[in-house]
Short mmCIF file of C-alpha atoms and ligand atoms in Angstrom, two decimals:
data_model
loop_
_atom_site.label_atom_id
_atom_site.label_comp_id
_atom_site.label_asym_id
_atom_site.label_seq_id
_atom_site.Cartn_x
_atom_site.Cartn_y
_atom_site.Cartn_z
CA UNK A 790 17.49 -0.11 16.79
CA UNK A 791 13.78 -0.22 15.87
CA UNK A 792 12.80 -0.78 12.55
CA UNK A 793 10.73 1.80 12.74
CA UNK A 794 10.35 4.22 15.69
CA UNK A 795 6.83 4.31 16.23
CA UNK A 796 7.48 5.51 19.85
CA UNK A 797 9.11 8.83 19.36
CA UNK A 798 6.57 9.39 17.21
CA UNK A 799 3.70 8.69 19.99
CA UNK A 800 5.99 11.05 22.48
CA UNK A 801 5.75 14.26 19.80
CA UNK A 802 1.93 13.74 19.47
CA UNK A 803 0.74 11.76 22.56
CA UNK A 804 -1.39 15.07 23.65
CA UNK A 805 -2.79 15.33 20.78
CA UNK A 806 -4.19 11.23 20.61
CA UNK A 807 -4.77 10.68 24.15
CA UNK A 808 -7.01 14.10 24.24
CA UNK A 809 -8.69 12.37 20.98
CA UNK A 810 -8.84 9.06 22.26
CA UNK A 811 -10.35 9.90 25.73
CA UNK A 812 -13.30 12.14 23.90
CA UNK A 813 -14.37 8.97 22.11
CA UNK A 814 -14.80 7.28 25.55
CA UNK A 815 -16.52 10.23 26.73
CA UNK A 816 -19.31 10.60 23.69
CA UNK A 817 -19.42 7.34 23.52
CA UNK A 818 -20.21 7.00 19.52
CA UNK A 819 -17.55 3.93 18.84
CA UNK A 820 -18.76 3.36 15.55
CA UNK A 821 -19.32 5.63 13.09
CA UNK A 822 -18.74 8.74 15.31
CA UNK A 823 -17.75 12.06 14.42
CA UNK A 824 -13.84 11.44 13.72
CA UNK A 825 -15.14 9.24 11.10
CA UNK A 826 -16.47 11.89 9.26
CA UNK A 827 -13.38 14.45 10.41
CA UNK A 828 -10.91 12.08 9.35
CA UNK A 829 -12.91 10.64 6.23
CA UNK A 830 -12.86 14.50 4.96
CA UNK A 831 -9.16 15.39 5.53
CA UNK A 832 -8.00 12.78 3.84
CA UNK A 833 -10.52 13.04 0.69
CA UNK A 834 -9.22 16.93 0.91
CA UNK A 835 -5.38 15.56 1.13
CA UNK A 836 -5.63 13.14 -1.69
CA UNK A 837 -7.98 15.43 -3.89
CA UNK A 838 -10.72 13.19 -4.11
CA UNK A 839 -14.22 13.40 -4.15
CA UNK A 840 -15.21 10.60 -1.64
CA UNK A 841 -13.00 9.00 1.07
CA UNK A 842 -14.53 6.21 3.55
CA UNK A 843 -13.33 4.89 6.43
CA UNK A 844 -12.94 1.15 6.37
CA UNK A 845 -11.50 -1.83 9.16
CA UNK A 846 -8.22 -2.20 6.77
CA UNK A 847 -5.87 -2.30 3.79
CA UNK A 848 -7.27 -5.45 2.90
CA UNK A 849 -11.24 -4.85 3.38
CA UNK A 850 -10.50 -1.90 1.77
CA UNK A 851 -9.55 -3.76 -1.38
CA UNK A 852 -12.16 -6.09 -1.26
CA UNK A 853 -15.06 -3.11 -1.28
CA UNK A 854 -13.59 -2.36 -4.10
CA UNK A 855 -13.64 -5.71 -6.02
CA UNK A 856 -17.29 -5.78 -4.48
CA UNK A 857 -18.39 -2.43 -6.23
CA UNK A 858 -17.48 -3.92 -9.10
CA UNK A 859 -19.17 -6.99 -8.52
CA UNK A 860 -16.25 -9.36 -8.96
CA UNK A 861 -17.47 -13.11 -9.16
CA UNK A 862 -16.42 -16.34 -9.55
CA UNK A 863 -15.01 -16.88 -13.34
CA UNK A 864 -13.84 -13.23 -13.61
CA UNK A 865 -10.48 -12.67 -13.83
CA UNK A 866 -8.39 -9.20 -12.32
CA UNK A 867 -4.80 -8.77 -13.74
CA UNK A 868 -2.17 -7.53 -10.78
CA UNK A 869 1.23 -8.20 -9.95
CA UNK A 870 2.75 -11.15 -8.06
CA UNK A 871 5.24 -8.92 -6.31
CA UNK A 872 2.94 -7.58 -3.46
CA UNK A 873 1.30 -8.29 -0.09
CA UNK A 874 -1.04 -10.99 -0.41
CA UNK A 875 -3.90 -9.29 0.32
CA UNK A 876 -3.86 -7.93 -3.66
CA UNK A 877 -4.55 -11.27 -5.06
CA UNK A 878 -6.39 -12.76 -2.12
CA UNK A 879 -9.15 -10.66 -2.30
CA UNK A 880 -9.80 -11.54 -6.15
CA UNK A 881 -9.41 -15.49 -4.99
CA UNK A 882 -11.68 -14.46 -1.90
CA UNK A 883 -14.51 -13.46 -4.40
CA UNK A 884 -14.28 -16.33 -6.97
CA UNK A 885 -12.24 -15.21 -9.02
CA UNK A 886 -9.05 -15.75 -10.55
CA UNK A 887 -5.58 -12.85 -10.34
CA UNK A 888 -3.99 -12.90 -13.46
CA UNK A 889 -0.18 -11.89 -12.69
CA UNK A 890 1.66 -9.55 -14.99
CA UNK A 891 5.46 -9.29 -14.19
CA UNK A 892 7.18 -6.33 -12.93
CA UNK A 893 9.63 -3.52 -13.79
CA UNK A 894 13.24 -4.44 -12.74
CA UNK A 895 13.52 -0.71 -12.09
CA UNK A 896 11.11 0.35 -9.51
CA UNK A 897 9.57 -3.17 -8.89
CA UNK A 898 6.01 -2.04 -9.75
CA UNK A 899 3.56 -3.36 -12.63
CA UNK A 900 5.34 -2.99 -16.27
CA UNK A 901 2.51 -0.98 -18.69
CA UNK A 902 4.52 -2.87 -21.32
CA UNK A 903 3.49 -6.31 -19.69
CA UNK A 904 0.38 -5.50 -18.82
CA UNK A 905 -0.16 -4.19 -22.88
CA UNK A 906 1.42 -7.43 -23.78
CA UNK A 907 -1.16 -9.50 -21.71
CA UNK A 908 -3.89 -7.68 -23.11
CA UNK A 909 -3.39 -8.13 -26.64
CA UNK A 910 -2.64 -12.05 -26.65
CA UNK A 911 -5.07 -12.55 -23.59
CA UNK A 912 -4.46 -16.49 -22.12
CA UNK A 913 -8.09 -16.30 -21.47
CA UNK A 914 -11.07 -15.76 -22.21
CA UNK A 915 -11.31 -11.60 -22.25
CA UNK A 916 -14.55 -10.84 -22.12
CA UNK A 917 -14.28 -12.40 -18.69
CA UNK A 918 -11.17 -10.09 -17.51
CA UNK A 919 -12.62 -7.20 -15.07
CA UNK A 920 -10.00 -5.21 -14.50
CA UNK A 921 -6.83 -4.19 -13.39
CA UNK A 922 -5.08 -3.93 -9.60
CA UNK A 923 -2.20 -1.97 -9.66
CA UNK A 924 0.54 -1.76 -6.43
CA UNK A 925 2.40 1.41 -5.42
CA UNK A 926 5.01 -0.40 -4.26
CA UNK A 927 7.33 0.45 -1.24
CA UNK A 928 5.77 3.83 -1.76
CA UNK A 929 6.29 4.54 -5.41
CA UNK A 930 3.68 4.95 -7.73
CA UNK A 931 3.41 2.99 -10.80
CA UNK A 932 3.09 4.83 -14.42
CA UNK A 933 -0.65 5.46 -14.03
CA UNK A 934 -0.13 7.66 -17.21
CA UNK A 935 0.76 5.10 -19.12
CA UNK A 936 -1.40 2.15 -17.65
CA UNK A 937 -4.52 4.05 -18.24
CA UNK A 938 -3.70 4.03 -21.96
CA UNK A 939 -2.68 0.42 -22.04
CA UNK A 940 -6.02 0.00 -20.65
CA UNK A 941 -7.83 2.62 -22.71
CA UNK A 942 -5.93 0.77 -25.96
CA UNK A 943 -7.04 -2.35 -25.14
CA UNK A 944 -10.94 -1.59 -25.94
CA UNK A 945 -11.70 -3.27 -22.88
CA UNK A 946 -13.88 -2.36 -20.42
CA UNK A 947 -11.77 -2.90 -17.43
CA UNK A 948 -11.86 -1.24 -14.11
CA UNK A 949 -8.53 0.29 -12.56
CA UNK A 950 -8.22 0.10 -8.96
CA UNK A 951 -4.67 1.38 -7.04
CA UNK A 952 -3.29 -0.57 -4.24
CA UNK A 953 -2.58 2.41 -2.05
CA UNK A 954 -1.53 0.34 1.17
CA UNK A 955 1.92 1.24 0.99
CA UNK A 956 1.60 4.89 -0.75
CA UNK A 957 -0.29 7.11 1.43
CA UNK A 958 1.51 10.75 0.84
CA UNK A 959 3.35 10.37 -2.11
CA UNK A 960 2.98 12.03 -5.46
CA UNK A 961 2.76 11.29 -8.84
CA UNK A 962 2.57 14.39 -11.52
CA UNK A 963 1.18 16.67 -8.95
CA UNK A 964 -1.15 14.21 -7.90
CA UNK A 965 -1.39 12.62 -4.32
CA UNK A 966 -1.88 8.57 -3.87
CA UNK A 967 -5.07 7.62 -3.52
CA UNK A 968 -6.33 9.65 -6.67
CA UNK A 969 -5.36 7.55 -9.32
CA UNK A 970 -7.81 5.25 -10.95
CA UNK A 971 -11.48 4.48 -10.53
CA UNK A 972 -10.57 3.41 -6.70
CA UNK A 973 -7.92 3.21 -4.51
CA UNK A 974 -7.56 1.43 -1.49
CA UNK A 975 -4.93 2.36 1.20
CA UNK A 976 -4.15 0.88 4.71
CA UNK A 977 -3.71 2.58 7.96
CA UNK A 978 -1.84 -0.84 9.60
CA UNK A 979 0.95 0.59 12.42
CA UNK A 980 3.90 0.21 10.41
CA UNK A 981 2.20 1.72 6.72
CA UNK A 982 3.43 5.44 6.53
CA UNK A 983 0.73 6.74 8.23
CA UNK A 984 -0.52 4.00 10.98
CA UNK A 985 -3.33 4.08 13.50
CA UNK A 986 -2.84 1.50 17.10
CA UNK A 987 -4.86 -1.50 15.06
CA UNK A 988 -6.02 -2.08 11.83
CA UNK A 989 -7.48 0.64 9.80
CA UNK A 990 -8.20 2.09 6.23
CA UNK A 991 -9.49 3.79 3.37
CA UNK A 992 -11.40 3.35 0.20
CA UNK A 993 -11.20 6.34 -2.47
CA UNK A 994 -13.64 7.37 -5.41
CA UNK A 995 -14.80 10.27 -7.41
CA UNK A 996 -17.16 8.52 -8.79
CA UNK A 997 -20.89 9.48 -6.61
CA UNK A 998 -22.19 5.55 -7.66
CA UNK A 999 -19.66 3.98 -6.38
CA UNK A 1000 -19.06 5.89 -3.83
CA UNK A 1001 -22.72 4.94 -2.31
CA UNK A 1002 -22.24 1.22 -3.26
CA UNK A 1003 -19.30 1.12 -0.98
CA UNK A 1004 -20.71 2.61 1.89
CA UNK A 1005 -23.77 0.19 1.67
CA UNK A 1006 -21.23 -2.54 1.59
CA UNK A 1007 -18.83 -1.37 4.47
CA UNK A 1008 -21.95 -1.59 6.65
CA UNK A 1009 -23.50 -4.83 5.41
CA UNK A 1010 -25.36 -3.60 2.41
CA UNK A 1011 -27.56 -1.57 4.33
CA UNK A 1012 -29.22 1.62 2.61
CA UNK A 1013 -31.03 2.30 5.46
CA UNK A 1014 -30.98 0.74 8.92
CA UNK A 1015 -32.18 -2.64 8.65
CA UNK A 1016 -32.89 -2.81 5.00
CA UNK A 1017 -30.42 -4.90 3.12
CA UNK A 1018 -29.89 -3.73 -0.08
CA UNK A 1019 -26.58 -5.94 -1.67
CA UNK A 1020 -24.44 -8.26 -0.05
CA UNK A 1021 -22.24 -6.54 2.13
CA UNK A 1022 -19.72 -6.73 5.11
CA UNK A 1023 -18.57 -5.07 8.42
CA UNK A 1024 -15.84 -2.84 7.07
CA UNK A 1025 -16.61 -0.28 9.26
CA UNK A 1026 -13.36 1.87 10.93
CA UNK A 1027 -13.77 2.12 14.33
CA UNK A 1028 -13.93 5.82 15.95
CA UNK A 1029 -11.15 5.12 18.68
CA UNK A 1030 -8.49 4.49 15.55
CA UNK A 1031 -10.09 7.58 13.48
CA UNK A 1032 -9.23 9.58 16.61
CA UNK A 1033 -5.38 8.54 16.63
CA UNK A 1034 -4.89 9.18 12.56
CA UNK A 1035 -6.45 12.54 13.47
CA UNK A 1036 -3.75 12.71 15.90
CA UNK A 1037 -1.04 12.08 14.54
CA UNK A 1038 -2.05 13.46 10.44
CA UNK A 1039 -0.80 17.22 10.87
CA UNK A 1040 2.46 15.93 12.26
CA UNK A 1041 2.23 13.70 9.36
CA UNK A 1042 2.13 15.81 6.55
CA UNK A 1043 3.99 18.52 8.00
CA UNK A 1044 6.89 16.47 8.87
CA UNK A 1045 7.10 12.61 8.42
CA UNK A 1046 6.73 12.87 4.37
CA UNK A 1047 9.97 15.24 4.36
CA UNK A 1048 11.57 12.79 6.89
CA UNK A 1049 11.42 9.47 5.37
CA UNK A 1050 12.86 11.15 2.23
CA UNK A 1051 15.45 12.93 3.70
CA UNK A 1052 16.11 9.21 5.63
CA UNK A 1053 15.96 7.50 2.41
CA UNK A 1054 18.31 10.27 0.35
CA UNK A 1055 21.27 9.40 3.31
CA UNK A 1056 21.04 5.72 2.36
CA UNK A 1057 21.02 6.59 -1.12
CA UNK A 1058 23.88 8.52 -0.87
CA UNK A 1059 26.07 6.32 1.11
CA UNK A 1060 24.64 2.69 -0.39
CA UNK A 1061 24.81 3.97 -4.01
CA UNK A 1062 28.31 4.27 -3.79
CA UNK A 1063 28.85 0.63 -2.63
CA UNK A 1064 29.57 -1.94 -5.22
CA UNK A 1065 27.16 -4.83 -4.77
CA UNK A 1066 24.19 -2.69 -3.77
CA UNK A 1067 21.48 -1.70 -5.92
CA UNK A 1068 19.50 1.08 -4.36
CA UNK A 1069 16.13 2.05 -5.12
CA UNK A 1070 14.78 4.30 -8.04
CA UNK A 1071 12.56 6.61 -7.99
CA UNK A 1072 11.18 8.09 -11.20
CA UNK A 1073 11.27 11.77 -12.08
CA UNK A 1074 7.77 11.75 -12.35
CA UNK A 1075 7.36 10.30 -8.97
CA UNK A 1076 8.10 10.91 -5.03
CA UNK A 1077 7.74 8.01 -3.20
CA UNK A 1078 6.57 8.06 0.63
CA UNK A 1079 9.18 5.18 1.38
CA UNK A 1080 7.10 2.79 2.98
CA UNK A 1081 9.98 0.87 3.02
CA UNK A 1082 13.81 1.14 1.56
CA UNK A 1083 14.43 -1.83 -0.09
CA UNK A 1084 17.88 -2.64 -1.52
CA UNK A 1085 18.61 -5.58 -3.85
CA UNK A 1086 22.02 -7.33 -3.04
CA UNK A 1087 23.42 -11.01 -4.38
CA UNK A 1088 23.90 -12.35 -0.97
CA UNK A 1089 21.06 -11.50 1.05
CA UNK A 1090 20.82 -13.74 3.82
CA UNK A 1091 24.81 -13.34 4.75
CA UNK A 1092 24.34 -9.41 4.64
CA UNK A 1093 20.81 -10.10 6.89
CA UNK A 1094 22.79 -11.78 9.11
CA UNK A 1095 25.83 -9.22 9.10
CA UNK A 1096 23.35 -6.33 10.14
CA UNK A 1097 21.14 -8.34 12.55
CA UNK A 1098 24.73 -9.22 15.17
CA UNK A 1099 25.51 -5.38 14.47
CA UNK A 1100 21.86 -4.86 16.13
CA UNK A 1101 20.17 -3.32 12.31
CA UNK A 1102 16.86 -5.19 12.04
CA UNK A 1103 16.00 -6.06 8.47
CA UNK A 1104 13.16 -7.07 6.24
CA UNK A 1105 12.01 -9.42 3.19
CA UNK A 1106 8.87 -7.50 1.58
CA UNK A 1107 8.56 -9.99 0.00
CA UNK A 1108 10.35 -13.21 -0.27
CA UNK A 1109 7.96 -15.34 -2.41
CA UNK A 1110 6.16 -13.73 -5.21
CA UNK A 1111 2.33 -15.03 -5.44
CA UNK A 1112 2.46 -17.33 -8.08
CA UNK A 1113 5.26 -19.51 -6.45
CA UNK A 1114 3.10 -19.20 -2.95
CA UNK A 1115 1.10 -22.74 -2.06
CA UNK A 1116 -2.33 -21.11 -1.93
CA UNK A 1117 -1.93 -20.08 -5.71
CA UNK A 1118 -0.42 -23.10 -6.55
CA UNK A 1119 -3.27 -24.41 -8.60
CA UNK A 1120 -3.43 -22.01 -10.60
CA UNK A 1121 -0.66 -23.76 -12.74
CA UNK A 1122 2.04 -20.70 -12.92
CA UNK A 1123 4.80 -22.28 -13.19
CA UNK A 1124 8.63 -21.21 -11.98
CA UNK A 1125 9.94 -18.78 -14.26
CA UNK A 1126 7.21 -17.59 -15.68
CA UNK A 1127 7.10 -14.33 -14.05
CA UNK A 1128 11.12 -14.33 -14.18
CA UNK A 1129 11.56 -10.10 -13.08
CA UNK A 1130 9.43 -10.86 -9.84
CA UNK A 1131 10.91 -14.11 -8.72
CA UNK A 1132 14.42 -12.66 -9.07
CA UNK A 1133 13.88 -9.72 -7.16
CA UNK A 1134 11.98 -11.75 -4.39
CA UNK A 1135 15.13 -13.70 -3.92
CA UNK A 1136 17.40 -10.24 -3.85
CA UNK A 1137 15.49 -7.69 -2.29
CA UNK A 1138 16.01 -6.34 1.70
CA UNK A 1139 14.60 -3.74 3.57
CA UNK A 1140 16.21 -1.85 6.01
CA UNK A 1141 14.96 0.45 8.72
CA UNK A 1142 13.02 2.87 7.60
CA UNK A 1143 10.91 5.80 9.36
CA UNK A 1144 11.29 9.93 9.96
CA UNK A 1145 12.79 9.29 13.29
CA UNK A 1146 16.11 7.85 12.21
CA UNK A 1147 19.17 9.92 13.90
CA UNK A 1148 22.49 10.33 12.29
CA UNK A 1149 23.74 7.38 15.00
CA UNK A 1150 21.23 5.14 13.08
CA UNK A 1151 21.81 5.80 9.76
CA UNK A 1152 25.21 5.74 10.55
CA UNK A 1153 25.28 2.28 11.79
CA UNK A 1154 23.45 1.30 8.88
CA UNK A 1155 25.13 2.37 5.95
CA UNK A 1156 28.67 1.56 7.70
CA UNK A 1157 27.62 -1.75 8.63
CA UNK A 1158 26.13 -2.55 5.28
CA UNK A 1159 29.94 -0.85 3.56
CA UNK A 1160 31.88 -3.65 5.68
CA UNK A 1161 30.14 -6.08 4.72
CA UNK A 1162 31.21 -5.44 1.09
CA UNK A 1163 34.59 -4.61 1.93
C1 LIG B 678 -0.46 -3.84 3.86
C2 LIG B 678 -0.94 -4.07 2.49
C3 LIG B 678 -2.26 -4.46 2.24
C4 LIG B 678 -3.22 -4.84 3.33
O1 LIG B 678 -3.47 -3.85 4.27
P1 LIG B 678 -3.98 -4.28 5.72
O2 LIG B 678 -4.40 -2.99 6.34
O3 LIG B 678 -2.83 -4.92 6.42
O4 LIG B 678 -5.12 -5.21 5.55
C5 LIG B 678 -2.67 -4.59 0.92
N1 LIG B 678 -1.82 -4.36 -0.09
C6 LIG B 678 -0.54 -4.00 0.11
C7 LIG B 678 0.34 -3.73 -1.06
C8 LIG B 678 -0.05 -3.85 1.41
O5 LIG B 678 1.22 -3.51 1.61
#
């Protein structure tokens, strides 16, 4: 069994993407060519917001952001250690410092009570705080609701920006990823819920200024060709992997959303009923696009191993939270400091996850995962 089947999904829309694909050879505009535009459009429709650009990746993506807000060295930018590291690199890649706020032991994502805690009593100095990252983890928004007015509470001046890598598709309140905060930032990498054949994403803003900043900086601060205007980078998407999102984004929305839901209600179902498993929650307020289905059990490794000899495939998103990883070591966090985040990074598993799952695979999943607890 895959993990995820990302070739059934290529065999329902291969038409579709080769037809795409091939044009782009044909016209022969690689870079900024007109799928950029197509695809940069449907998804600002989609999400409901005002400007969507196309950028190389998740990770570039956040980075433009942190740029248009002209994040420096001795700033700091609050987030949560339970992510990718691509959150809190991007602060360290600009100077500056990621301040980690623990998580909620219910849905794993950034706790508004945490982050109002941190901004009352802040361990530095605040002034010098920017703003905030915050993680859809897995799929599932955090409480934007109530982070906004954590942040609007505080009397600080900080910037919000979502971490959309992992939430393209869900909703929150009506409202799609990718329109929540001042900017969000999503990736397009293969196994995200909606993947191009490389690396790929998108940066999101109603806001018209920032908006233009971050198109000067995804093409190297240019304003116009060959005059520099800010320090920039290449963060352009490229039009071949434009062409394949347009490919495969009606099959998508139409489809995959439902899919991974109805994938991820069958585990529920059977795994909630297990003693030993704690399945995943998703808030009333929420529907999650399941980038993963992550279960937290006492004996991890023994279960991994159980599933891999019955041929299930598993995951660790993510086994060390940031503060206990060696690059962030000097920032003097010590072990048990963030106590929710480093206890679920020792518990949590993923298993396979994706709209293509059959019966047969879910199936061998659950029942595999029962005898282990028997
Ligand atoms: C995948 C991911 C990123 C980075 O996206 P890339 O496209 O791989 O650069 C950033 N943040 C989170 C939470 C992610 O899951």
């Amino acid at each position: 069994m895959d993990f995820c089947n990302l070739k059934s999904q290529y065999s329902l829309v291969k038409e579709d993407i080769d037809r795409r694909v091939l044009a782009v050879f044909e016209h022969g505009r690689y870079i900024f060519g007109p799928e950029i535009t197509e695809l940069e459009k449907k998804c600002a429709e989609f999400c409901g917001v005002k400007h969507a650009l196309a950028v190389s990746s998740g990770t570039d993506a956040l980075l433009m952001g942190l740029m248009a807000y002209d994040v420096k060295p001795g700033d700091y930018v609050i987030t949560t250690p339970f992510t990718f590291i691509a959150t809190a690199e991007m602060i360290a890649l600009l100077g500056a410092v990621p301040l980690f706020v623990d998580i909620e032991e219910t849905t794993y994502n950034l706790d508004p009570a945490k982050l109002a805690e941190m901004l009352k009593t802040p361990p530095v100095d605040k002034a010098k705080i920017k703003g905030v990252i915050a993680v859809d983890l897995y799929g599932q928004m955090p409480d934007y609701e109530a982070i906004e007015k954590v942040i609007a509470d505080s009397g600080l001046d900080l910037f919000l920006i979502e971490d959309a890598a992992q939430s393209f598709g869900a909703v929150q309140r009506g409202k799609r990823a990718c329109a929540f905060g001042d900017i969000a930032a999503t990736s397009f990498f293969p196994s995200k819920p909606l993947g191009c054949y490389g690396d790929g994403g998108m940066v999101f803003t109603n806001c018209d200024t920032l908006a233009e900043k971050m198109g000067w900086i995804r093409n190297h601060g240019q304003n116009e060709r060959y005059r520099h205007k800010i320090v920039g980078i290449n963060g352009r998407l490229d039009s071949v992997q434009a062409a394949v999102l347009l490919g495969k984004f009606d099959l998508f929305v139409d489809k995959e959303i439902d899919g991974r839901d109805r994938i991820a209600a069958i585990y529920t179902e059977k795994l909630s009923k297990i003693k030993g498993v704690k399945t995943p929650a998703v808030t009333d307020f929420n529907r999650s696009v399941w980038a993963q289905y992550s279960i937290v059990v006492e004996n991890r490794d023994a279960l991994a191993a159980h599933l891999n000899a019955k041929g299930v495939p598993t995951a660790v998103h993510y086994p060390i939270p940031l503060h206990m990883q060696e690059v962030f070591a000097d920032l003097g966090v010590k072990k048990g400091a963030l106590p929710v985040s480093e206890k679920i990074a020792a518990h949590i598993m993923s298993l396979p996850m994706c709209a293509y799952k059959t019966q047969e695979d879910t199936d061998t999943v659950t029942n595999a995962v029962a005898e282990f607890f028997k």
